[in-house]
mmCIF file of C-alpha atoms in Angstrom:
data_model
loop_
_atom_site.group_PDB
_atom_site.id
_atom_site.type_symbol
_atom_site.label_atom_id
_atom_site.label_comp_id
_atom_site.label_asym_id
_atom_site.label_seq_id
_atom_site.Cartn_x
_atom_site.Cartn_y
_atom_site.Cartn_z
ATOM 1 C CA UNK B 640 0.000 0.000 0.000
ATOM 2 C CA UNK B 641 2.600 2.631 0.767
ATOM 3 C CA UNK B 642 4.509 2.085 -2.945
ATOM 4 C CA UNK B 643 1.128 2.343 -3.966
ATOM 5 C CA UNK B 644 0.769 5.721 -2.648
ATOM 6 C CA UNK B 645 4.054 6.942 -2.985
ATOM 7 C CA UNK B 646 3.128 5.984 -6.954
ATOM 8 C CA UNK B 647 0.190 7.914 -6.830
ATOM 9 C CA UNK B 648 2.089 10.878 -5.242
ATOM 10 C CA UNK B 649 5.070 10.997 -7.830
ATOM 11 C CA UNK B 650 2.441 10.918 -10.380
ATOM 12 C CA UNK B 651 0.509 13.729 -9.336
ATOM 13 C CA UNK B 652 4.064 15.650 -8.836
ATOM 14 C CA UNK B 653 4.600 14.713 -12.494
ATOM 15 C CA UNK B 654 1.467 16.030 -13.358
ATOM 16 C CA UNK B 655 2.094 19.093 -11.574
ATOM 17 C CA UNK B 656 5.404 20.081 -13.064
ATOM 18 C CA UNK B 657 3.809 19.350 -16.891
ATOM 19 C CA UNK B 658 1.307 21.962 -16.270
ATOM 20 C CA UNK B 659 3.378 24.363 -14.637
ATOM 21 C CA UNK B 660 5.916 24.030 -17.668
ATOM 22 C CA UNK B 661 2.483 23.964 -20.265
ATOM 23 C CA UNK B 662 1.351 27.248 -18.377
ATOM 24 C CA UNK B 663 4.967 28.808 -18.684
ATOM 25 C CA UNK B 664 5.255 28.077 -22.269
ATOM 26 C CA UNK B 665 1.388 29.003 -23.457
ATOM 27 C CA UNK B 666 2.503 32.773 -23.507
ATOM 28 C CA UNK B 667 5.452 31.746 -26.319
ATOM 29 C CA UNK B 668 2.367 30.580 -28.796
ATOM 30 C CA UNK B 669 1.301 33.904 -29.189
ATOM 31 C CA UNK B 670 4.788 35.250 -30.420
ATOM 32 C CA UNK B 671 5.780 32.569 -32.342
ATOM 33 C CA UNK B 672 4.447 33.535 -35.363
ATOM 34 C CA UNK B 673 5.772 37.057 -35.174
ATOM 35 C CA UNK B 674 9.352 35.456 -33.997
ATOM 36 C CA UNK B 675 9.296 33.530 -36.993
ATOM 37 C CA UNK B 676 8.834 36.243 -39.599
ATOM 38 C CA UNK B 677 11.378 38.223 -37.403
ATOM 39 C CA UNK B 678 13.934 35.547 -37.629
ATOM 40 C CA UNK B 679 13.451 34.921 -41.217
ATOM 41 C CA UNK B 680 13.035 38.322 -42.469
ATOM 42 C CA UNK B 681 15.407 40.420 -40.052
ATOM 43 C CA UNK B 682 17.836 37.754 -37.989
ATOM 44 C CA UNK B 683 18.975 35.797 -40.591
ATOM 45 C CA UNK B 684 19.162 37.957 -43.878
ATOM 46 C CA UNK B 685 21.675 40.148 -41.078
ATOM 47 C CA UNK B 686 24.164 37.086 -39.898
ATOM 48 C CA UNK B 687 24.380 36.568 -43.944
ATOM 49 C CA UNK B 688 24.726 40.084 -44.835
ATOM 50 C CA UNK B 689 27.808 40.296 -41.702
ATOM 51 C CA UNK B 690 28.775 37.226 -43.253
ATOM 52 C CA UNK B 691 29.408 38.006 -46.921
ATOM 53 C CA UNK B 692 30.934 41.207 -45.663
ATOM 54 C CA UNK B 693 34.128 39.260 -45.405
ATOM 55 C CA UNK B 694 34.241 38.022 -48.855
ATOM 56 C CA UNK B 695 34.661 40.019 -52.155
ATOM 57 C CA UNK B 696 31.046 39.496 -53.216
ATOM 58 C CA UNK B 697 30.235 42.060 -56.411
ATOM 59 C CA UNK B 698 28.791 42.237 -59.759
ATOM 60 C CA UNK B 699 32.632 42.398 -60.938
ATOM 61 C CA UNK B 700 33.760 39.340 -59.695
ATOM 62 C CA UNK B 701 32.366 35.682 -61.253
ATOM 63 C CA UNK B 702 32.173 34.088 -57.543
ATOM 64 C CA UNK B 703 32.410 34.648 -54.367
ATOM 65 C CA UNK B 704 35.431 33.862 -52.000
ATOM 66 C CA UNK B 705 36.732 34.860 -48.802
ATOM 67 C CA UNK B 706 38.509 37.756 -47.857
ATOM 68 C CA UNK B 707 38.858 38.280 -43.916
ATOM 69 C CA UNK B 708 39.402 42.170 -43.428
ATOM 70 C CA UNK B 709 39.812 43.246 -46.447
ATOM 71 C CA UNK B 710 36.595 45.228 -46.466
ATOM 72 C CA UNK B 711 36.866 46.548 -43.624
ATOM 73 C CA UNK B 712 40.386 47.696 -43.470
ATOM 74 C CA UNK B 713 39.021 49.591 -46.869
ATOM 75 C CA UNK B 714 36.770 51.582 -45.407
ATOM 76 C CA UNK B 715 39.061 52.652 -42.474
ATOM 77 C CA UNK B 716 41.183 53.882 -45.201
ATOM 78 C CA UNK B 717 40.884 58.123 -45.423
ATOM 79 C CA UNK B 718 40.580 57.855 -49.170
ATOM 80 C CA UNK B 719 39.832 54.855 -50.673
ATOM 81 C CA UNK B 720 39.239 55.452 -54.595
ATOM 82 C CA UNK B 721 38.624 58.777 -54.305
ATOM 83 C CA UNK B 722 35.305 57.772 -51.593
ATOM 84 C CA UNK B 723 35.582 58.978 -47.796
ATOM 85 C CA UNK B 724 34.152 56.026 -45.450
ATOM 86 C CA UNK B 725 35.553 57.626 -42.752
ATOM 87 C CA UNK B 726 33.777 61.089 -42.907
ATOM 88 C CA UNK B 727 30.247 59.159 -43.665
ATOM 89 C CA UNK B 728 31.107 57.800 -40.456
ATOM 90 C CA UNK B 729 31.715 60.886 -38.794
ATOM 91 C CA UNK B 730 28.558 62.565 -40.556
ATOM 92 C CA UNK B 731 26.355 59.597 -39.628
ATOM 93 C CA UNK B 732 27.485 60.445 -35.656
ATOM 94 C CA UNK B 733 27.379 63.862 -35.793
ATOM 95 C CA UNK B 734 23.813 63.539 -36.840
ATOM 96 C CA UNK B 735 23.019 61.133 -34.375
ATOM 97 C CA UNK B 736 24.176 63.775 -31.392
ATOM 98 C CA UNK B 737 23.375 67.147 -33.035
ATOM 99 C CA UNK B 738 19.906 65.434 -33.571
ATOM 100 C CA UNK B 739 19.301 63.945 -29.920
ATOM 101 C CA UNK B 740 20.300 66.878 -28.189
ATOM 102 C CA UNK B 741 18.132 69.669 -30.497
ATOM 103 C CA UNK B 742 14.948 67.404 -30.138
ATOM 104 C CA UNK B 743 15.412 65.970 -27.116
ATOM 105 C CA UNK B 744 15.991 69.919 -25.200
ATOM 106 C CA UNK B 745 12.608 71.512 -27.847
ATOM 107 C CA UNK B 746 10.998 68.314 -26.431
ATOM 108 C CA UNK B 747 11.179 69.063 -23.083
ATOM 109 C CA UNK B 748 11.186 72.575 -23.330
ATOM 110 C CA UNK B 749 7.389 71.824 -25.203
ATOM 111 C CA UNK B 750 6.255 69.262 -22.804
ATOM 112 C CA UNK B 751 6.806 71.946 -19.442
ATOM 113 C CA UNK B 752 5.020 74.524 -21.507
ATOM 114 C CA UNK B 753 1.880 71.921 -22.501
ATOM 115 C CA UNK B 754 1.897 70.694 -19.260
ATOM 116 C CA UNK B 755 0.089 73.033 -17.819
ATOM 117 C CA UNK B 756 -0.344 76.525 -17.119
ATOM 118 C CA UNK B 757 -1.394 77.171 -20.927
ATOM 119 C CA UNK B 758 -4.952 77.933 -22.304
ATOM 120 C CA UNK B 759 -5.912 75.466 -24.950
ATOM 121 C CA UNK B 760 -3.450 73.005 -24.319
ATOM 122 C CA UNK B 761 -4.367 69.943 -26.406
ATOM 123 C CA UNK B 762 -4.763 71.778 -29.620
ATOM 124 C CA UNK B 763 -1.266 73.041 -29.004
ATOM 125 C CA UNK B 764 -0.846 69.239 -28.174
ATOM 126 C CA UNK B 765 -2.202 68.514 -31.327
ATOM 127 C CA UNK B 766 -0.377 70.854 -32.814
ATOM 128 C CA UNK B 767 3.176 70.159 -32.178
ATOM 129 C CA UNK B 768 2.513 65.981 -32.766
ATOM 130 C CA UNK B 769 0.990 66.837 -36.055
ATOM 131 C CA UNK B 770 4.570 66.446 -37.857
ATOM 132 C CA UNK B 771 4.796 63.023 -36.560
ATOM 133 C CA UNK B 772 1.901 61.593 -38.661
ATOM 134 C CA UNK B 773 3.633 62.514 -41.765
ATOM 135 C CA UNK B 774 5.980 59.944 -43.404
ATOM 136 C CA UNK B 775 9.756 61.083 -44.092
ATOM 137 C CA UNK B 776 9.134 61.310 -47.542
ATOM 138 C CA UNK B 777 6.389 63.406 -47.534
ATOM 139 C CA UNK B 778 8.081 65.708 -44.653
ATOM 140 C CA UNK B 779 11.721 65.985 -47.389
ATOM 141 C CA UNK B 780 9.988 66.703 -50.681
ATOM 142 C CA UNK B 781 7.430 69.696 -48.642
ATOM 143 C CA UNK B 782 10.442 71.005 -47.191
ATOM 144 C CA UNK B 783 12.723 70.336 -50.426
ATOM 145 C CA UNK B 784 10.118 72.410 -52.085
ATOM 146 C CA UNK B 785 10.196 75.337 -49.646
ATOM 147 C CA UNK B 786 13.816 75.672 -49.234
ATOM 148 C CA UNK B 787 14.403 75.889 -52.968
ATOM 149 C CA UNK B 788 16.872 78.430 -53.471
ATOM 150 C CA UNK B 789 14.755 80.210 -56.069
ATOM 151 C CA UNK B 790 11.122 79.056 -56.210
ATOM 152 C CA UNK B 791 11.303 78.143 -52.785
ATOM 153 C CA UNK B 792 8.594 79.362 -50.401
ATOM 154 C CA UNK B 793 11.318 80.469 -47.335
ATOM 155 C CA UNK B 794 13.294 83.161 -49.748
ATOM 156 C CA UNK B 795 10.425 84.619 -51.333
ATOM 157 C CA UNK B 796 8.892 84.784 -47.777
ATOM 158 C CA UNK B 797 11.804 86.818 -47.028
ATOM 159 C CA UNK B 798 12.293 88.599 -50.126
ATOM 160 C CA UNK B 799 8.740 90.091 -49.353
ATOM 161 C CA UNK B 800 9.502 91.250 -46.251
ATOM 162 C CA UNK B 801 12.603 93.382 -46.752
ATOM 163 C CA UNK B 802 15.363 90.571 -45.830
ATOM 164 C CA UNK B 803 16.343 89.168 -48.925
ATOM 165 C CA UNK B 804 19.954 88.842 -47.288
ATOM 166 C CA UNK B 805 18.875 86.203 -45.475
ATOM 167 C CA UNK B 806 17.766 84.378 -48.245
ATOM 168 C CA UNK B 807 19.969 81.206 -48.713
ATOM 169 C CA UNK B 808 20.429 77.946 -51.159
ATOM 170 C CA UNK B 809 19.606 76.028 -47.766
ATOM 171 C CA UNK B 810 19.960 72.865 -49.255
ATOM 172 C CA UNK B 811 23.334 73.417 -51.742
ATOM 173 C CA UNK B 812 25.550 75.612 -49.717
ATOM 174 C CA UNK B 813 27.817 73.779 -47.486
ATOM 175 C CA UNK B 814 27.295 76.340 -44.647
ATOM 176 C CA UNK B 815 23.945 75.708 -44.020
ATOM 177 C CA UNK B 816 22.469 72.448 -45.685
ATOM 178 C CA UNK B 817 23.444 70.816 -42.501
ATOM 179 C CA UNK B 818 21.546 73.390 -40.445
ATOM 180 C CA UNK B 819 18.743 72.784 -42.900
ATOM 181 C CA UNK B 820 18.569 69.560 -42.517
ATOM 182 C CA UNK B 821 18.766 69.271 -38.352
ATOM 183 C CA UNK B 822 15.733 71.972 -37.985
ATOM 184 C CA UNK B 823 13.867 70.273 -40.664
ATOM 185 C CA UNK B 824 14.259 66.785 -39.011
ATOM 186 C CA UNK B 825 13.996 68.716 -35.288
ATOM 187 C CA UNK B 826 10.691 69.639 -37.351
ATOM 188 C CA UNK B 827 9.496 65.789 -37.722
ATOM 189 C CA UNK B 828 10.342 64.371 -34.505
ATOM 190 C CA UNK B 829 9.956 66.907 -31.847
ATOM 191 C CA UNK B 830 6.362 66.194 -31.022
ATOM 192 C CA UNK B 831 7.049 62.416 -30.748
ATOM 193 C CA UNK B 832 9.635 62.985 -28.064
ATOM 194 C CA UNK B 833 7.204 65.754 -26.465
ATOM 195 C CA UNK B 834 4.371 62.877 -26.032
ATOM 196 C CA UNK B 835 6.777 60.786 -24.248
ATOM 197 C CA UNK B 836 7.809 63.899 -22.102
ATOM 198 C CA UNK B 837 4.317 64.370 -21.164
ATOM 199 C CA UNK B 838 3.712 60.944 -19.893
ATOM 200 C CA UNK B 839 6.729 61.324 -17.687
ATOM 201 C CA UNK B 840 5.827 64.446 -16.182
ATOM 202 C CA UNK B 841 2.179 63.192 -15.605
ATOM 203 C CA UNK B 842 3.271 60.361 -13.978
ATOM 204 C CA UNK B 843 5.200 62.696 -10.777
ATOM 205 C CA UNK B 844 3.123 63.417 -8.107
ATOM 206 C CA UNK B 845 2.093 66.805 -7.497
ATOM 207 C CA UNK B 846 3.077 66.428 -3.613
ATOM 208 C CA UNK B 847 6.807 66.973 -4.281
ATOM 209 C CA UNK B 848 6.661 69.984 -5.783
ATOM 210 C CA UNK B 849 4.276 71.055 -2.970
ATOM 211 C CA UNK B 850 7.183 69.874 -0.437
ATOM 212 C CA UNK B 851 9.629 72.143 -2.852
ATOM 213 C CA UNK B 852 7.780 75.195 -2.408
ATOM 214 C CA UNK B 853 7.251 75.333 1.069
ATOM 215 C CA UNK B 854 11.361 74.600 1.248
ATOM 216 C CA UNK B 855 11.666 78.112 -0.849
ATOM 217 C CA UNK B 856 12.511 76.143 -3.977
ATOM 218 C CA UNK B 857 11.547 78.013 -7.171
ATOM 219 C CA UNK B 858 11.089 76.715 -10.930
ATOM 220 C CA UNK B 859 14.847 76.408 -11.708
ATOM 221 C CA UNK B 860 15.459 74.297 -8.457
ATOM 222 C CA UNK B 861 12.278 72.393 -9.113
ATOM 223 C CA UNK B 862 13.169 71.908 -12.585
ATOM 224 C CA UNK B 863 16.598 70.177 -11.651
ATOM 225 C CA UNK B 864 16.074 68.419 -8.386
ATOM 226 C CA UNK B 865 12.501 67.273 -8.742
ATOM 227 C CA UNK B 866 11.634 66.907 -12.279
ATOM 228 C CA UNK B 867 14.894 65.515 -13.992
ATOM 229 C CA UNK B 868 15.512 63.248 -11.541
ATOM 230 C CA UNK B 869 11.750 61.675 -11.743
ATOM 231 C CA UNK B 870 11.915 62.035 -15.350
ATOM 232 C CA UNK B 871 14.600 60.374 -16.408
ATOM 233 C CA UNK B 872 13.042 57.002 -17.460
ATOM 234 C CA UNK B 873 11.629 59.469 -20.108
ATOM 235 C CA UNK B 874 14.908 60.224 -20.688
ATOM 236 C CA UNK B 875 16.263 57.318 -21.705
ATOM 237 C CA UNK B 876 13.372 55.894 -23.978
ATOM 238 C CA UNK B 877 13.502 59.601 -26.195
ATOM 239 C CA UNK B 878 17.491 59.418 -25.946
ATOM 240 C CA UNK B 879 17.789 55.679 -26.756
ATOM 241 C CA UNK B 880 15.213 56.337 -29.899
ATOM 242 C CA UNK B 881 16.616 58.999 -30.905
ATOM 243 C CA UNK B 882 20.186 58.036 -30.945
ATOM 244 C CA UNK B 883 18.820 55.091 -32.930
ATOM 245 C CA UNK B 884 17.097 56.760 -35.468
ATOM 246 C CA UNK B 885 20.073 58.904 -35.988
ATOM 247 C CA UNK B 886 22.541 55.585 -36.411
ATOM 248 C CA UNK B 887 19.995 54.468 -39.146
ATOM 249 C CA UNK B 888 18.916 57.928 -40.802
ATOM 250 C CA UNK B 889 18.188 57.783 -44.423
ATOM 251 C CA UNK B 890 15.079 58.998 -45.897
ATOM 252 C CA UNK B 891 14.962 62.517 -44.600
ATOM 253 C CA UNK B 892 18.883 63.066 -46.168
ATOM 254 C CA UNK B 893 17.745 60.749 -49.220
ATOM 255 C CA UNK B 894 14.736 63.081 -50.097
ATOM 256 C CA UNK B 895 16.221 66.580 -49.183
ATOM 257 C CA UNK B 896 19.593 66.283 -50.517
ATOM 258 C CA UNK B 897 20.683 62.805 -52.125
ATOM 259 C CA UNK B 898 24.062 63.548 -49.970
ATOM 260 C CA UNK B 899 24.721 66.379 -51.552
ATOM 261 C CA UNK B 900 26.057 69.161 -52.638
ATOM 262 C CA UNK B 901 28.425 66.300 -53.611
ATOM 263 C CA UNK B 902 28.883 63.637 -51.068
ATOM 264 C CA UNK B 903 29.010 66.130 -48.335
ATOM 265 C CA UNK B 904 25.857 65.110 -46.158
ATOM 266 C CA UNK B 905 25.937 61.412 -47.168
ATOM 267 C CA UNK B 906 25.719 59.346 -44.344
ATOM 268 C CA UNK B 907 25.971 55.405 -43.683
ATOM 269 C CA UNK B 908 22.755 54.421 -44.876
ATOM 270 C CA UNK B 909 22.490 56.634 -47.968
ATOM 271 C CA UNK B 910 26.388 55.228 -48.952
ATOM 272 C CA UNK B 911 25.251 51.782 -48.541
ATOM 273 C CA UNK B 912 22.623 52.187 -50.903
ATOM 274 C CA UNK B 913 25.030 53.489 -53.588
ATOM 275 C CA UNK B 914 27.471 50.966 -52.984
ATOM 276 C CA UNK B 915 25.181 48.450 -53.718
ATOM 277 C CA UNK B 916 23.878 50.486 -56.384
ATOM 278 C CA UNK B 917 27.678 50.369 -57.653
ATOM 279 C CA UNK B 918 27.951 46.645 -57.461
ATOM 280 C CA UNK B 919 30.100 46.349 -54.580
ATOM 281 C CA UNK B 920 28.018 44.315 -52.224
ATOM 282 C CA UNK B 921 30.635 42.948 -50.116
ATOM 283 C CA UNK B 922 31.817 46.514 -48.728
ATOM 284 C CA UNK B 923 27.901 47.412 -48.711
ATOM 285 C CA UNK B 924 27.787 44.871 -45.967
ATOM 286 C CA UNK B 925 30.052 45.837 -44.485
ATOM 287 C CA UNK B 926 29.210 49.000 -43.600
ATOM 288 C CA UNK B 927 25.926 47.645 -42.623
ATOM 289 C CA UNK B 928 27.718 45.801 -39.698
ATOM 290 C CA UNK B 929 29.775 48.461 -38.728
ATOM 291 C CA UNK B 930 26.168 50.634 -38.206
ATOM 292 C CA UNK B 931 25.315 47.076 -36.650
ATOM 293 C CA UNK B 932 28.038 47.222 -33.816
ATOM 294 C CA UNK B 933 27.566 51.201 -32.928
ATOM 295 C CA UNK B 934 24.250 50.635 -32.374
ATOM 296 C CA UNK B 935 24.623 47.838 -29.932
ATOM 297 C CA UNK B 936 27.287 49.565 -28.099
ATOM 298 C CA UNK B 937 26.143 52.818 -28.205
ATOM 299 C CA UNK B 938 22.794 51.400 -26.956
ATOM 300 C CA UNK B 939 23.999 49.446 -24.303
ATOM 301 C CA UNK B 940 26.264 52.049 -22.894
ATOM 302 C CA UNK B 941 23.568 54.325 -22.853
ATOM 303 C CA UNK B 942 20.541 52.294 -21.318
ATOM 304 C CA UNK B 943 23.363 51.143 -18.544
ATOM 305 C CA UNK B 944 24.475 54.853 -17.619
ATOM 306 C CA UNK B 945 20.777 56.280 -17.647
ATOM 307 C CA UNK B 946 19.560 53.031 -15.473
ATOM 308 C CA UNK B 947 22.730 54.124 -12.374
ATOM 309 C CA UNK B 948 21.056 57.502 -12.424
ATOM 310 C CA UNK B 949 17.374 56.408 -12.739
ATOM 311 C CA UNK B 950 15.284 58.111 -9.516
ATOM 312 C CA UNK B 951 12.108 56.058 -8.341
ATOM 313 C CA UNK B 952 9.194 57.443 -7.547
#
């Protein structure tokens, strides 16, 4: 009778631990499908496009064959056939900081002033998120059209008014197509970021900044020892996104200036294209992996740093 019953009772154990393992793994079956397409569409076609980036796969070359460095070393090379990997590099992280910091400061700035303390408030919500609904393509070819040196709607806006010597070829002289392009993508994503900036600042309880004022604090001493501090899990989602989009930027540079005037705003993306375009899709890949690697460090480094100085509420 008692191996009968101690029977019975591994059994039921048995039981036990197959349902807790079924009930563990029921969640999976709802992702699988979406992991699937993910690995197949994303995962894979990247581990074969780091992999033929060290062979000297091209439209000029009958197969392919293995090459270590080679394509690598090439682009670390200041000129290379007359083509400057390095400086897309540089431009492509340039953009990336010049870009978080504009946003993510008009952000903020925008999400105190919405906040509260302003009449109409969600229409100016509206407002300012409206540029985020638009597609990057759209967003370049509006603002290609208005900064057109001379049918453009900004120059004969200031001819008009008395200031044609501010009028500018925004988007062909070196000195400013850069600046053109920051405010107009500044222009895009600012009301994204402000969204997120408003969540966060919803989320802090009015109580503190009750406590602050009775201590004599006023809105500058608010502003950094209550609010940033509280808010910087907003932080580092509009930071992290934005240094991301700025890694991969394409479209907005594509549309407004097709790296030009010359190769002078050409970033990775937009040189990756016309290296494939060229026929040399080994070094194409290759600079897709390096874009691949600064993105995972950059990321990581930045989610650990802003997670040591997160403040819970």
């Amino acid at each position: 009778m008692a191996s009968v019953a101690l029977t019975v009772t591994e059994e039921k154990k048995r039981t036990r631990r197959k349902k807790s393992f079924q009930q563990k793994l029921y969640p999976f079956h709802f992702v699988l499908g979406a992991l699937i397409l993910y690995g197949f569409l994303y995962v894979i076609p990247s581990l074969m496009g780091i992999y033929y980036s060290f062979t000297d796969w091209s439209q000029f070359n009958q197969g392919i064959h293995f090459v270590g460095l080679a394509n690598y070393k090439a682009i670390f090379v200041e000129d290379n056939a007359g083509v400057h990997y390095v400086q897309y590099i540089f431009n492509t992280l340039k953009f990336t900081g010049i870009t978080t910091v504009l946003k993510g400061v008009i952000a903020l700035g925008l999400a105190l002033l919405v906040n509260k303390g302003i009449r109409f408030k969600n229409i100016h919500r509206g407002l300012i998120f409206l540029p985020a609904i638009l597609s990057f393509i759209v967003t370049g070819l509006v603002f290609k059209s208005i900064l057109h040196p001379t049918t453009g709607l900004l120059n004969h806006l200031l001819t008009s008014i008395g200031l044609e010597g501010l009028a500018q070829s925004w988007l062909t002289d070196p000195s400013w197509v850069f600046t053109s392009i920051y405010a107009v993508d500044a222009w895009k994503g600012v009301g994204y970021l402000m969204t997120i900036f408003l969540a966060g600042l919803q989320t802090i309880p009015e109580e503190y900044y009750e406590a602050a004022e009775i201590d004599g604090a006023r809105f500058w001493r608010k502003l950094f020892h209550v609010t940033f501090p509280l808010l910087m899990p907003a932080v580092m989602v509009t930071t992290v996104l934005s240094v991301l989009y700025g890694l991969r930027v394409f479209d907005i540079i594509y549309v407004l200036t097709n790296g030009g005037p010359g190769d002078l705003t050409d970033v990775l993306y937009t040189v990756v294209l016309k290296t494939f375009g060229y026929g040399y899709y080994a070094v194409g890949s290759a600079l897709s992996s390096i874009l691949f690697v600064f993105m995972i460090i950059i990321g990581y480094f930045m989610i650990q740093f802003m997670i040591k100085n997160e403040v819970e509420l």
